[in-house]
Amino acid sequence: MISTRFVWTVIIGIALLILLLAATYVIPLLIGPGAKKQAFVADPIVLQIESPTADIVIEPFHRTITEAGENQLEIHADRAEINQKESIFRLRNIDRTVFHGNEGRNLTLRSDEGYWDQNKRELRVSGNVAGSIALQGDPEPVEFASDWVLYAWQAKRIDGGDLVSMNYGAYRTQGRLIGIDLVENTITLTGDVISHITADAFESTSWKDPKPILITARQATYDRGRKLLEYNGQPQMRSGDNILKSHVMRMEMENRFRFAAEGDVDLAVKIKSSGGHETTAIRVTSNFLLADVNSGEILMRGRVQIKQPSATLSAEDIRFQLDKDAQEVIGMSAHSEVFYRNETLSAMADHAIFNPVEDRLIISGNAQIQTGHNNQLEAMIINIFPNRRYYSADDQVSMRFIPPGNRQPDPSPPTGASIAMIPRLQPGIPITAQCRHMEMDENKGLIILQGDVRGRQDPYAFGAEIVQFDYEIQTGEIISVHATGNVNFAQANQVITADILEYQSQKNTLDLEGNAMFWQDSNQIRADRFQYRDDTGEIYLVGHVDMTLENRQSNPGDSRVPGSGGPIRLKADQGVINDREGKARFLENIKVEMDGWIIKCSELQLEYEPLTRAIYSIIGLDSVEIQKDDLKANGSSLTYNMKNSIITLRGSETEKCSVWTGERGSHADQIDIYLMENRVVIEQGISMVLPSTLTGSNHE
């Protein structure tokens, strides 16, 4: 995965190679400022030292040549054989030849022999040629050696060849040919150019543990006027195991020190772990690289890719900012077709910013990520903390997650209206959601959606202000779901709402708290809290239970049957519904209302058909009361068989049940109310025909 060490290593590898490349700054010391023209490339020269018969021999020899009243050339040799007619000097054992240039520049040559042509103003020397160049104020001169050197006074150029080496302190450079154009102010080394820079060159710098640098190319040209150093011919820089390759490398040294590489730029960096036991290889490729060492900025452009065994980052443009003194990466930005991948994550975006202090990668503009547990995330802005495996997203957030496992077939849905619809997660079915903000922590197995959350897992749709998923880290299996704020679940014509939802997959329980409510067509259930247990199929209702249920039975619309002409409303303090068995039980402060009938008791039991949801039995227990119009009855228990339309009221062992119409009343062990026949049967008492107020009919 991407890390501060990963990004820093890439940058320090590039920056160190660039800084070390500055060693070739030795070349500018050879010449002074001049016109901004193309570099001169020397042609190979075969040096032949031949002269006519000498008529003068001078031992030792010393000559000073002046121009415009100033010394321009001094020649010191052990012997000079001079042909005065041809003005040719053949020199032996040249001890010192000094060229005095402008701005305090001095060039000194030594060799075994030489050839000075006074008319052509040319000096050719060969055999152990050694020289040095010194600038005024520079305490250390540049030293060089070659097999031969040709100095052309008129052409203002110096050529050397066969094997050229140059030294300046810790810097060593060699090539086959050298060409110095004093008019164009360029120096060109050609043929197997090799630059060596030892670690001594960096003793005064802030770079830690610098390694020697090796630079190879077929040609290196320094343009003093343009302050431009250019390597051509497959240049390559190497520092230890770190290698930088490209078609062309350029270094600019005017105002700001800048380095550029063009054409198949390839940087290979190897780093060791903090313990030094493991080595990580990092590869950086692009079409163009531009680095400003002074400002600490590095730009790579054109199919940029940073790759290590566990992570890859690519984009069209990547820019790094670093503090070279503190050796710290300040930041990184990437633009256009940004792609990042590690062992557990892949990401895409239009832009990316890396913050090394926080170890955070920020991607924006059509940002997308996909994690190892089938998590997919899209947003305008996504924050990635790779080492922590933590992600956050903002603005137009969209998530997709697939719970692991194979989906098991759901039981056949009931054909009638359900008393309660309980949502549950389905393995293998994608969960999708949209929100304003999202957080995902894969180390903790946590997903948090915030801000107008809207989601779906077929066949359910859900919404809330905050939804939290907890899942098992290794398998990705969801352990729990916690939702708060305007929670709602919907399926077809069924809706559940609450203030808080808590789902526990391992326990197969679902809790709804705070104004919990269920709707299905005309069916409604309200309570302070719902709890569903999947193992038993029971739904527990706690606090202020309020139900409005459509009564489905065989004789709907018969006005003589309570509940057939409208919904049944039930209130209680608590209850439990077993939708699999078609049973329900309610406790405390129970009140049932149906077609003008009111039933009160301390416990109520319902039985209904699980498929049709038709209620066929109501049982009331403990202090039962019945009322309709002026009819009142009470007893210890009540049974209402909706199939035969008989209400049976019973007394207890210590107290009989009673029925009253106005001021008339009766007491008995049992009272049966035959609704279809409009009569009441009182056990151990009398039988009587009920008035119309009892049943709501016009029959006596």
Short mmCIF file of C-alpha atoms in Angstrom, two decimals, residues 459-624:
data_model
loop_
_atom_site.label_atom_id
_atom_site.label_comp_id
_atom_site.label_asym_id
_atom_site.label_seq_id
_atom_site.Cartn_x
_atom_site.Cartn_y
_atom_site.Cartn_z
CA PRO A 459 -36.44 -6.10 -1.99
CA TYR A 460 -35.91 -3.46 0.72
CA ALA A 461 -35.29 0.27 0.51
CA PHE A 462 -34.04 2.11 3.59
CA GLY A 463 -33.21 5.60 4.78
CA ALA A 464 -31.86 7.37 7.87
CA GLU A 465 -29.66 10.26 8.94
CA ILE A 466 -26.89 7.89 10.08
CA VAL A 467 -26.37 4.21 9.23
CA GLN A 468 -23.48 2.17 10.66
CA PHE A 469 -22.46 -1.30 9.42
CA ASP A 470 -20.13 -3.49 11.52
CA TYR A 471 -18.64 -6.46 9.71
CA GLU A 472 -16.18 -9.28 10.36
CA ILE A 473 -12.72 -8.16 9.20
CA GLN A 474 -11.57 -11.41 7.64
CA THR A 475 -14.75 -12.51 5.86
CA GLY A 476 -16.58 -9.21 5.39
CA GLU A 477 -19.77 -10.73 6.84
CA ILE A 478 -21.99 -8.04 8.36
CA ILE A 479 -22.34 -8.40 12.13
CA SER A 480 -24.66 -5.53 12.93
CA VAL A 481 -26.43 -2.50 11.50
CA HIS A 482 -27.15 0.60 13.58
CA ALA A 483 -29.27 3.44 12.16
CA THR A 484 -30.49 6.65 13.79
CA GLY A 485 -32.62 9.64 12.79
CA ASN A 486 -35.73 9.23 10.66
CA VAL A 487 -35.06 5.53 10.10
CA ASN A 488 -37.31 3.92 7.52
CA PHE A 489 -37.48 0.59 5.70
CA ALA A 490 -39.85 -0.06 2.82
CA GLN A 491 -40.87 -3.10 0.79
CA ALA A 492 -43.67 -2.86 -1.74
CA ASN A 493 -46.63 -1.50 0.26
CA GLN A 494 -44.95 -2.00 3.65
CA VAL A 495 -43.03 0.64 5.61
CA ILE A 496 -41.24 0.64 8.98
CA THR A 497 -40.07 3.84 10.69
CA ALA A 498 -38.27 4.56 13.97
CA ASP A 499 -35.77 6.85 15.62
CA ILE A 500 -33.21 4.05 16.13
CA LEU A 501 -32.67 0.70 14.43
CA GLU A 502 -30.32 -2.02 15.69
CA TYR A 503 -29.75 -5.25 13.73
CA GLN A 504 -27.65 -8.14 15.09
CA SER A 505 -27.04 -10.75 12.39
CA GLN A 506 -25.47 -13.39 14.64
CA LYS A 507 -28.39 -13.21 17.07
CA ASN A 508 -30.87 -12.68 14.24
CA THR A 509 -32.49 -9.84 16.15
CA LEU A 510 -33.81 -6.49 15.02
CA ASP A 511 -34.62 -3.64 17.44
CA LEU A 512 -36.57 -0.51 16.55
CA GLU A 513 -36.74 2.23 19.18
CA GLY A 514 -38.36 5.62 19.45
CA ASN A 515 -41.73 6.08 17.78
CA ALA A 516 -41.42 2.74 16.03
CA MET A 517 -44.17 2.29 13.46
CA PHE A 518 -45.24 -0.20 10.83
CA TRP A 519 -47.62 0.47 7.91
CA GLN A 520 -49.15 -1.86 5.39
CA ASP A 521 -52.17 -0.55 3.58
CA SER A 522 -54.66 0.04 6.41
CA ASN A 523 -52.63 -1.98 8.95
CA GLN A 524 -50.59 0.04 11.43
CA ILE A 525 -48.54 -0.92 14.45
CA ARG A 526 -46.95 1.64 16.78
CA ALA A 527 -44.81 1.15 19.88
CA ASP A 528 -41.92 2.70 21.74
CA ARG A 529 -39.83 -0.31 20.76
CA PHE A 530 -40.01 -3.26 18.35
CA GLN A 531 -37.77 -6.30 18.76
CA TYR A 532 -37.71 -9.17 16.28
CA ARG A 533 -36.15 -12.60 16.90
CA ASP A 534 -35.63 -14.51 13.69
CA ASP A 535 -35.02 -17.85 15.41
CA THR A 536 -38.53 -17.88 16.95
CA GLY A 537 -40.24 -15.56 14.48
CA GLU A 538 -41.50 -13.43 17.37
CA ILE A 539 -41.96 -9.67 17.31
CA TYR A 540 -41.88 -7.98 20.73
CA LEU A 541 -43.70 -4.66 21.14
CA VAL A 542 -42.83 -2.56 24.19
CA GLY A 543 -44.42 0.67 25.40
CA HIS A 544 -47.53 2.44 24.09
CA VAL A 545 -48.51 -0.32 21.69
CA ASP A 546 -51.14 0.93 19.26
CA MET A 547 -52.36 -1.33 16.44
CA THR A 548 -54.91 -0.75 13.71
CA LEU A 549 -55.55 -3.99 11.79
CA GLU A 550 -57.76 -4.91 8.89
CA ASN A 551 -59.88 -7.91 9.90
CA ARG A 552 -59.92 -10.48 7.09
CA GLN A 553 -62.53 -13.22 7.62
CA SER A 554 -65.00 -15.37 5.73
CA ASN A 555 -68.00 -13.00 6.05
CA PRO A 556 -66.59 -9.51 5.47
CA GLY A 557 -69.08 -6.68 5.45
CA ASP A 558 -71.65 -8.36 7.70
CA SER A 559 -72.57 -5.53 10.03
CA ARG A 560 -73.76 -7.95 12.69
CA VAL A 561 -70.18 -9.24 13.18
CA PRO A 562 -67.87 -6.91 15.14
CA GLY A 563 -64.75 -6.05 13.13
CA SER A 564 -66.25 -6.95 9.77
CA GLY A 565 -67.37 -3.43 9.07
CA GLY A 566 -64.03 -1.74 9.75
CA PRO A 567 -60.55 -2.09 11.23
CA ILE A 568 -59.77 -3.37 14.70
CA ARG A 569 -57.82 -1.00 16.93
CA LEU A 570 -55.84 -2.35 19.86
CA LYS A 571 -53.83 -0.56 22.52
CA ALA A 572 -51.58 -2.10 25.20
CA ASP A 573 -48.39 -1.56 27.16
CA GLN A 574 -46.59 -4.47 25.53
CA GLY A 575 -47.11 -7.42 23.22
CA VAL A 576 -45.55 -10.24 21.25
CA ILE A 577 -46.54 -11.45 17.78
CA ASN A 578 -45.53 -14.80 16.29
CA ASP A 579 -46.28 -14.35 12.62
CA ARG A 580 -45.20 -17.92 11.81
CA GLU A 581 -47.75 -19.51 14.12
CA GLY A 582 -50.39 -16.84 13.71
CA LYS A 583 -50.51 -15.89 17.38
CA ALA A 584 -50.25 -12.62 19.31
CA ARG A 585 -50.30 -11.80 23.02
CA PHE A 586 -50.69 -8.37 24.64
CA LEU A 587 -50.31 -7.32 28.26
CA GLU A 588 -51.42 -4.50 30.55
CA ASN A 589 -53.88 -1.69 29.95
CA ILE A 590 -55.39 -3.37 26.92
CA LYS A 591 -58.15 -1.68 24.99
CA VAL A 592 -59.73 -3.07 21.81
CA GLU A 593 -62.15 -1.09 19.65
CA MET A 594 -64.13 -2.57 16.74
CA ASP A 595 -67.40 -1.35 15.27
CA GLY A 596 -68.42 0.44 18.44
CA TRP A 597 -67.41 -2.42 20.73
CA ILE A 598 -64.80 -1.73 23.40
CA ILE A 599 -62.97 -4.54 25.14
CA LYS A 600 -60.62 -3.88 28.05
CA CYS A 601 -58.48 -6.41 29.92
CA SER A 602 -55.00 -7.03 31.35
CA GLU A 603 -54.05 -9.74 28.83
CA LEU A 604 -55.25 -10.41 25.30
CA GLN A 605 -54.49 -13.25 22.93
CA LEU A 606 -55.11 -13.26 19.19
CA GLU A 607 -55.10 -16.21 16.81
CA TYR A 608 -55.13 -15.75 13.04
CA GLU A 609 -54.36 -17.57 9.82
CA PRO A 610 -50.63 -16.98 9.01
CA LEU A 611 -51.28 -16.95 5.26
CA THR A 612 -54.55 -15.01 5.05
CA ARG A 613 -54.03 -12.98 8.24
CA ALA A 614 -57.71 -13.57 9.07
CA ILE A 615 -58.33 -13.28 12.84
CA TYR A 616 -60.50 -16.15 14.10
CA SER A 617 -60.07 -15.93 17.87
CA ILE A 618 -59.70 -13.25 20.54
CA ILE A 619 -59.11 -14.24 24.16
CA GLY A 620 -59.16 -11.67 26.97
CA LEU A 621 -57.88 -12.46 30.46
CA ASP A 622 -57.92 -10.76 33.84
CA SER A 623 -60.48 -8.04 34.61
CA VAL A 624 -62.23 -8.17 31.26
#
